[in-house]
Amino acid sequence: QFGFIAQNIQEVFPSKIKEDSQGLLMTAYGDYDPMIVEAIRALNNKITKLEEENKRLISILSTIVETSNKSESSK
């Protein structure tokens, strides 16, 4: 079984953490599903944008290298 560490969640969502009578921290797991889905969606959007930017930069760099190579070969 997998789970969260309450101390890690407490840093981001302190209101989702409760302390029991022994001082142990606990949380209810079902509350996080929508937040996790939205976080994954946001990360996917960021990845897509970075991939597009990377392609543009590679294209620009390729053009610069080609221009430089043509310039060098004509000397």
PDB file of N, CA and C in Angstrom:
ATOM      1  N   GLN A   1       0.842  -1.178   0.000  1.00  0.00           N
ATOM      2  CA  GLN A   1       0.000   0.000   0.000  1.00  0.00           C
ATOM      3  C   GLN A   1       0.885   1.238   0.000  1.00  0.00           C
ATOM      4  N   PHE A   2       0.456   2.253  -0.727  1.00  0.00           N
ATOM      5  CA  PHE A   2       1.183   3.511  -0.829  1.00  0.00           C
ATOM      6  C   PHE A   2       0.416   4.601  -0.099  1.00  0.00           C
ATOM      7  N   GLY A   3       1.122   5.587   0.371  1.00  0.00           N
ATOM      8  CA  GLY A   3       0.457   6.678   1.060  1.00  0.00           C
ATOM      9  C   GLY A   3       1.315   7.923   1.094  1.00  0.00           C
ATOM     10  N   PHE A   4       0.774   8.930   1.721  1.00  0.00           N
ATOM     11  CA  PHE A   4       1.472  10.198   1.882  1.00  0.00           C
ATOM     12  C   PHE A   4       2.105  10.261   3.264  1.00  0.00           C
ATOM     13  N   ILE A   5       3.113  11.083   3.389  1.00  0.00           N
ATOM     14  CA  ILE A   5       3.687  11.382   4.694  1.00  0.00           C
ATOM     15  C   ILE A   5       3.014  12.668   5.167  1.00  0.00           C
ATOM     16  N   ALA A   6       2.369  12.590   6.300  1.00  0.00           N
ATOM     17  CA  ALA A   6       1.575  13.725   6.788  1.00  0.00           C
ATOM     18  C   ALA A   6       2.407  15.004   6.896  1.00  0.00           C
ATOM     19  N   GLN A   7       3.664  14.883   7.297  1.00  0.00           N
ATOM     20  CA  GLN A   7       4.509  16.077   7.431  1.00  0.00           C
ATOM     21  C   GLN A   7       4.705  16.769   6.084  1.00  0.00           C
ATOM     22  N   ASN A   8       4.797  15.988   5.002  1.00  0.00           N
ATOM     23  CA  ASN A   8       4.949  16.587   3.673  1.00  0.00           C
ATOM     24  C   ASN A   8       3.678  17.297   3.244  1.00  0.00           C
ATOM     25  N   ILE A   9       2.543  16.679   3.515  1.00  0.00           N
ATOM     26  CA  ILE A   9       1.260  17.295   3.171  1.00  0.00           C
ATOM     27  C   ILE A   9       1.040  18.555   4.001  1.00  0.00           C
ATOM     28  N   GLN A  10       1.453  18.514   5.238  1.00  0.00           N
ATOM     29  CA  GLN A  10       1.262  19.637   6.151  1.00  0.00           C
ATOM     30  C   GLN A  10       1.937  20.904   5.634  1.00  0.00           C
ATOM     31  N   GLU A  11       3.045  20.751   4.934  1.00  0.00           N
ATOM     32  CA  GLU A  11       3.745  21.917   4.375  1.00  0.00           C
ATOM     33  C   GLU A  11       2.890  22.636   3.332  1.00  0.00           C
ATOM     34  N   VAL A  12       2.100  21.862   2.577  1.00  0.00           N
ATOM     35  CA  VAL A  12       1.320  22.428   1.478  1.00  0.00           C
ATOM     36  C   VAL A  12      -0.139  22.657   1.861  1.00  0.00           C
ATOM     37  N   PHE A  13      -0.728  21.695   2.581  1.00  0.00           N
ATOM     38  CA  PHE A  13      -2.140  21.758   2.973  1.00  0.00           C
ATOM     39  C   PHE A  13      -2.271  21.548   4.482  1.00  0.00           C
ATOM     40  N   PRO A  14      -1.862  22.516   5.278  1.00  0.00           N
ATOM     41  CA  PRO A  14      -1.888  22.323   6.729  1.00  0.00           C
ATOM     42  C   PRO A  14      -3.289  22.028   7.283  1.00  0.00           C
ATOM     43  N   SER A  15      -4.311  22.529   6.632  1.00  0.00           N
ATOM     44  CA  SER A  15      -5.669  22.301   7.133  1.00  0.00           C
ATOM     45  C   SER A  15      -6.135  20.861   6.921  1.00  0.00           C
ATOM     46  N   LYS A  16      -5.442  20.091   6.108  1.00  0.00           N
ATOM     47  CA  LYS A  16      -5.819  18.703   5.831  1.00  0.00           C
ATOM     48  C   LYS A  16      -5.198  17.720   6.829  1.00  0.00           C
ATOM     49  N   ILE A  17      -4.390  18.216   7.742  1.00  0.00           N
ATOM     50  CA  ILE A  17      -3.690  17.347   8.700  1.00  0.00           C
ATOM     51  C   ILE A  17      -4.316  17.510  10.085  1.00  0.00           C
ATOM     52  N   LYS A  18      -4.538  16.385  10.728  1.00  0.00           N
ATOM     53  CA  LYS A  18      -5.053  16.372  12.102  1.00  0.00           C
ATOM     54  C   LYS A  18      -4.040  15.646  12.986  1.00  0.00           C
ATOM     55  N   GLU A  19      -4.028  16.019  14.241  1.00  0.00           N
ATOM     56  CA  GLU A  19      -3.144  15.370  15.219  1.00  0.00           C
ATOM     57  C   GLU A  19      -4.002  14.565  16.185  1.00  0.00           C
ATOM     58  N   ASP A  20      -3.616  13.300  16.405  1.00  0.00           N
ATOM     59  CA  ASP A  20      -4.394  12.478  17.338  1.00  0.00           C
ATOM     60  C   ASP A  20      -3.925  12.717  18.774  1.00  0.00           C
ATOM     61  N   SER A  21      -4.529  12.012  19.725  1.00  0.00           N
ATOM     62  CA  SER A  21      -4.239  12.215  21.148  1.00  0.00           C
ATOM     63  C   SER A  21      -2.805  11.849  21.518  1.00  0.00           C
ATOM     64  N   GLN A  22      -2.144  11.053  20.685  1.00  0.00           N
ATOM     65  CA  GLN A  22      -0.744  10.663  20.943  1.00  0.00           C
ATOM     66  C   GLN A  22       0.250  11.583  20.234  1.00  0.00           C
ATOM     67  N   GLY A  23      -0.274  12.584  19.531  1.00  0.00           N
ATOM     68  CA  GLY A  23       0.594  13.518  18.823  1.00  0.00           C
ATOM     69  C   GLY A  23       0.972  13.063  17.422  1.00  0.00           C
ATOM     70  N   LEU A  24       0.390  11.965  16.951  1.00  0.00           N
ATOM     71  CA  LEU A  24       0.670  11.478  15.603  1.00  0.00           C
ATOM     72  C   LEU A  24      -0.165  12.251  14.592  1.00  0.00           C
ATOM     73  N   LEU A  25       0.438  12.550  13.459  1.00  0.00           N
ATOM     74  CA  LEU A  25      -0.264  13.282  12.410  1.00  0.00           C
ATOM     75  C   LEU A  25      -0.976  12.305  11.492  1.00  0.00           C
ATOM     76  N   MET A  26      -2.154  12.706  11.007  1.00  0.00           N
ATOM     77  CA  MET A  26      -2.909  11.851  10.099  1.00  0.00           C
ATOM     78  C   MET A  26      -3.677  12.715   9.108  1.00  0.00           C
ATOM     79  N   THR A  27      -4.087  12.065   8.006  1.00  0.00           N
ATOM     80  CA  THR A  27      -4.841  12.747   6.966  1.00  0.00           C
ATOM     81  C   THR A  27      -5.788  11.753   6.305  1.00  0.00           C
ATOM     82  N   ALA A  28      -6.830  12.266   5.663  1.00  0.00           N
ATOM     83  CA  ALA A  28      -7.769  11.426   4.910  1.00  0.00           C
ATOM     84  C   ALA A  28      -7.353  11.471   3.443  1.00  0.00           C
ATOM     85  N   TYR A  29      -7.156  10.316   2.852  1.00  0.00           N
ATOM     86  CA  TYR A  29      -6.614  10.252   1.491  1.00  0.00           C
ATOM     87  C   TYR A  29      -7.568  10.687   0.401  1.00  0.00           C
ATOM     88  N   GLY A  30      -8.835  10.402   0.493  1.00  0.00           N
ATOM     89  CA  GLY A  30      -9.772  10.707  -0.585  1.00  0.00           C
ATOM     90  C   GLY A  30      -9.856  12.178  -0.932  1.00  0.00           C
ATOM     91  N   ASP A  31      -9.491  13.046  -0.009  1.00  0.00           N
ATOM     92  CA  ASP A  31      -9.574  14.491  -0.241  1.00  0.00           C
ATOM     93  C   ASP A  31      -8.602  14.992  -1.310  1.00  0.00           C
ATOM     94  N   TYR A  32      -7.581  14.242  -1.601  1.00  0.00           N
ATOM     95  CA  TYR A  32      -6.505  14.746  -2.454  1.00  0.00           C
ATOM     96  C   TYR A  32      -6.673  14.402  -3.923  1.00  0.00           C
ATOM     97  N   ASP A  33      -7.570  13.489  -4.272  1.00  0.00           N
ATOM     98  CA  ASP A  33      -7.699  13.046  -5.658  1.00  0.00           C
ATOM     99  C   ASP A  33      -7.886  14.193  -6.648  1.00  0.00           C
ATOM    100  N   PRO A  34      -8.841  15.116  -6.430  1.00  0.00           N
ATOM    101  CA  PRO A  34      -9.000  16.206  -7.398  1.00  0.00           C
ATOM    102  C   PRO A  34      -7.758  17.094  -7.497  1.00  0.00           C
ATOM    103  N   MET A  35      -7.104  17.330  -6.384  1.00  0.00           N
ATOM    104  CA  MET A  35      -5.904  18.181  -6.397  1.00  0.00           C
ATOM    105  C   MET A  35      -4.767  17.499  -7.159  1.00  0.00           C
ATOM    106  N   ILE A  36      -4.646  16.197  -6.988  1.00  0.00           N
ATOM    107  CA  ILE A  36      -3.590  15.449  -7.688  1.00  0.00           C
ATOM    108  C   ILE A  36      -3.844  15.465  -9.190  1.00  0.00           C
ATOM    109  N   VAL A  37      -5.102  15.252  -9.573  1.00  0.00           N
ATOM    110  CA  VAL A  37      -5.445  15.272 -11.001  1.00  0.00           C
ATOM    111  C   VAL A  37      -5.134  16.637 -11.599  1.00  0.00           C
ATOM    112  N   GLU A  38      -5.501  17.701 -10.906  1.00  0.00           N
ATOM    113  CA  GLU A  38      -5.228  19.050 -11.415  1.00  0.00           C
ATOM    114  C   GLU A  38      -3.728  19.336 -11.466  1.00  0.00           C
ATOM    115  N   ALA A  39      -2.992  18.857 -10.496  1.00  0.00           N
ATOM    116  CA  ALA A  39      -1.539  19.046 -10.500  1.00  0.00           C
ATOM    117  C   ALA A  39      -0.910  18.326 -11.679  1.00  0.00           C
ATOM    118  N   ILE A  40      -1.357  17.115 -11.948  1.00  0.00           N
ATOM    119  CA  ILE A  40      -0.841  16.356 -13.099  1.00  0.00           C
ATOM    120  C   ILE A  40      -1.191  17.079 -14.395  1.00  0.00           C
ATOM    121  N   ARG A  41      -2.418  17.578 -14.473  1.00  0.00           N
ATOM    122  CA  ARG A  41      -2.834  18.322 -15.669  1.00  0.00           C
ATOM    123  C   ARG A  41      -1.955  19.558 -15.868  1.00  0.00           C
ATOM    124  N   ALA A  42      -1.683  20.296 -14.802  1.00  0.00           N
ATOM    125  CA  ALA A  42      -0.836  21.488 -14.897  1.00  0.00           C
ATOM    126  C   ALA A  42       0.583  21.124 -15.318  1.00  0.00           C
ATOM    127  N   LEU A  43       1.104  20.034 -14.761  1.00  0.00           N
ATOM    128  CA  LEU A  43       2.449  19.593 -15.144  1.00  0.00           C
ATOM    129  C   LEU A  43       2.506  19.161 -16.603  1.00  0.00           C
ATOM    130  N   ASN A  44       1.470  18.479 -17.074  1.00  0.00           N
ATOM    131  CA  ASN A  44       1.429  18.080 -18.487  1.00  0.00           C
ATOM    132  C   ASN A  44       1.403  19.296 -19.395  1.00  0.00           C
ATOM    133  N   ASN A  45       0.638  20.314 -19.020  1.00  0.00           N
ATOM    134  CA  ASN A  45       0.617  21.554 -19.810  1.00  0.00           C
ATOM    135  C   ASN A  45       1.991  22.201 -19.842  1.00  0.00           C
ATOM    136  N   LYS A  46       2.660  22.214 -18.701  1.00  0.00           N
ATOM    137  CA  LYS A  46       3.989  22.804 -18.636  1.00  0.00           C
ATOM    138  C   LYS A  46       4.980  22.010 -19.488  1.00  0.00           C
ATOM    139  N   ILE A  47       4.888  20.689 -19.430  1.00  0.00           N
ATOM    140  CA  ILE A  47       5.764  19.835 -20.235  1.00  0.00           C
ATOM    141  C   ILE A  47       5.538  20.100 -21.718  1.00  0.00           C
ATOM    142  N   THR A  48       4.270  20.186 -22.125  1.00  0.00           N
ATOM    143  CA  THR A  48       3.949  20.447 -23.531  1.00  0.00           C
ATOM    144  C   THR A  48       4.546  21.775 -23.987  1.00  0.00           C
ATOM    145  N   LYS A  49       4.390  22.812 -23.180  1.00  0.00           N
ATOM    146  CA  LYS A  49       4.955  24.119 -23.531  1.00  0.00           C
ATOM    147  C   LYS A  49       6.473  24.068 -23.614  1.00  0.00           C
ATOM    148  N   LEU A  50       7.108  23.371 -22.680  1.00  0.00           N
ATOM    149  CA  LEU A  50       8.565  23.262 -22.701  1.00  0.00           C
ATOM    150  C   LEU A  50       9.055  22.467 -23.905  1.00  0.00           C
ATOM    151  N   GLU A  51       8.311  21.429 -24.283  1.00  0.00           N
ATOM    152  CA  GLU A  51       8.684  20.656 -25.471  1.00  0.00           C
ATOM    153  C   GLU A  51       8.587  21.509 -26.732  1.00  0.00           C
ATOM    154  N   GLU A  52       7.523  22.305 -26.825  1.00  0.00           N
ATOM    155  CA  GLU A  52       7.371  23.200 -27.978  1.00  0.00           C
ATOM    156  C   GLU A  52       8.495  24.237 -28.013  1.00  0.00           C
ATOM    157  N   GLU A  53       8.813  24.795 -26.860  1.00  0.00           N
ATOM    158  CA  GLU A  53       9.902  25.768 -26.792  1.00  0.00           C
ATOM    159  C   GLU A  53      11.228  25.118 -27.168  1.00  0.00           C
ATOM    160  N   ASN A  54      11.436  23.905 -26.693  1.00  0.00           N
ATOM    161  CA  ASN A  54      12.660  23.179 -27.007  1.00  0.00           C
ATOM    162  C   ASN A  54      12.789  22.960 -28.514  1.00  0.00           C
ATOM    163  N   LYS A  55      11.691  22.573 -29.177  1.00  0.00           N
ATOM    164  CA  LYS A  55      11.716  22.377 -30.631  1.00  0.00           C
ATOM    165  C   LYS A  55      12.070  23.673 -31.347  1.00  0.00           C
ATOM    166  N   ARG A  56      11.465  24.796 -30.889  1.00  0.00           N
ATOM    167  CA  ARG A  56      11.772  26.094 -31.514  1.00  0.00           C
ATOM    168  C   ARG A  56      13.236  26.450 -31.327  1.00  0.00           C
ATOM    169  N   LEU A  57      13.765  26.225 -30.125  1.00  0.00           N
ATOM    170  CA  LEU A  57      15.160  26.568 -29.867  1.00  0.00           C
ATOM    171  C   LEU A  57      16.115  25.684 -30.669  1.00  0.00           C
ATOM    172  N   ILE A  58      15.776  24.411 -30.812  1.00  0.00           N
ATOM    173  CA  ILE A  58      16.601  23.511 -31.622  1.00  0.00           C
ATOM    174  C   ILE A  58      16.597  23.974 -33.070  1.00  0.00           C
ATOM    175  N   SER A  59      15.435  24.387 -33.564  1.00  0.00           N
ATOM    176  CA  SER A  59      15.335  24.878 -34.933  1.00  0.00           C
ATOM    177  C   SER A  59      16.182  26.129 -35.128  1.00  0.00           C
ATOM    178  N   ILE A  60      16.100  27.046 -34.184  1.00  0.00           N
ATOM    179  CA  ILE A  60      16.897  28.272 -34.255  1.00  0.00           C
ATOM    180  C   ILE A  60      18.386  27.939 -34.214  1.00  0.00           C
ATOM    181  N   LEU A  61      18.763  27.050 -33.305  1.00  0.00           N
ATOM    182  CA  LEU A  61      20.166  26.665 -33.184  1.00  0.00           C
ATOM    183  C   LEU A  61      20.658  25.991 -34.463  1.00  0.00           C
ATOM    184  N   SER A  62      19.839  25.146 -35.058  1.00  0.00           N
ATOM    185  CA  SER A  62      20.214  24.477 -36.307  1.00  0.00           C
ATOM    186  C   SER A  62      20.446  25.491 -37.412  1.00  0.00           C
ATOM    187  N   THR A  63      19.591  26.491 -37.475  1.00  0.00           N
ATOM    188  CA  THR A  63      19.742  27.546 -38.473  1.00  0.00           C
ATOM    189  C   THR A  63      21.043  28.310 -38.260  1.00  0.00           C
ATOM    190  N   ILE A  64      21.355  28.612 -37.024  1.00  0.00           N
ATOM    191  CA  ILE A  64      22.596  29.332 -36.707  1.00  0.00           C
ATOM    192  C   ILE A  64      23.804  28.493 -37.097  1.00  0.00           C
ATOM    193  N   VAL A  65      23.776  27.198 -36.771  1.00  0.00           N
ATOM    194  CA  VAL A  65      24.898  26.308 -37.099  1.00  0.00           C
ATOM    195  C   VAL A  65      25.053  26.193 -38.612  1.00  0.00           C
ATOM    196  N   GLU A  66      23.956  26.020 -39.331  1.00  0.00           N
ATOM    197  CA  GLU A  66      24.021  25.928 -40.788  1.00  0.00           C
ATOM    198  C   GLU A  66      24.595  27.197 -41.398  1.00  0.00           C
ATOM    199  N   THR A  67      24.131  28.346 -40.920  1.00  0.00           N
ATOM    200  CA  THR A  67      24.626  29.628 -41.422  1.00  0.00           C
ATOM    201  C   THR A  67      26.111  29.770 -41.133  1.00  0.00           C
ATOM    202  N   SER A  68      26.511  29.369 -39.948  1.00  0.00           N
ATOM    203  CA  SER A  68      27.926  29.439 -39.575  1.00  0.00           C
ATOM    204  C   SER A  68      28.768  28.512 -40.444  1.00  0.00           C
ATOM    205  N   ASN A  69      28.270  27.308 -40.683  1.00  0.00           N
ATOM    206  CA  ASN A  69      29.003  26.354 -41.517  1.00  0.00           C
ATOM    207  C   ASN A  69      29.135  26.845 -42.942  1.00  0.00           C
ATOM    208  N   LYS A  70      28.071  27.435 -43.497  1.00  0.00           N
ATOM    209  CA  LYS A  70      28.131  27.980 -44.862  1.00  0.00           C
ATOM    210  C   LYS A  70      29.135  29.124 -44.929  1.00  0.00           C
ATOM    211  N   SER A  71      29.131  29.943 -43.898  1.00  0.00           N
ATOM    212  CA  SER A  71      30.041  31.078 -43.844  1.00  0.00           C
ATOM    213  C   SER A  71      31.495  30.599 -43.785  1.00  0.00           C
ATOM    214  N   GLU A  72      31.754  29.574 -43.005  1.00  0.00           N
ATOM    215  CA  GLU A  72      33.099  29.014 -42.863  1.00  0.00           C
ATOM    216  C   GLU A  72      33.565  28.341 -44.148  1.00  0.00           C
ATOM    217  N   SER A  73      32.674  27.659 -44.837  1.00  0.00           N
ATOM    218  CA  SER A  73      33.057  26.918 -46.041  1.00  0.00           C
ATOM    219  C   SER A  73      33.280  27.844 -47.225  1.00  0.00           C
ATOM    220  N   SER A  74      32.732  29.035 -47.192  1.00  0.00           N
ATOM    221  CA  SER A  74      32.920  29.971 -48.300  1.00  0.00           C
ATOM    222  C   SER A  74      34.199  30.787 -48.167  1.00  0.00           C
ATOM    223  N   LYS A  75      34.895  30.611 -47.060  1.00  0.00           N
ATOM    224  CA  LYS A  75      36.133  31.373 -46.865  1.00  0.00           C
ATOM    225  C   LYS A  75      37.295  30.741 -47.577  1.00  0.00           C
TER     226      LYS A  75
END
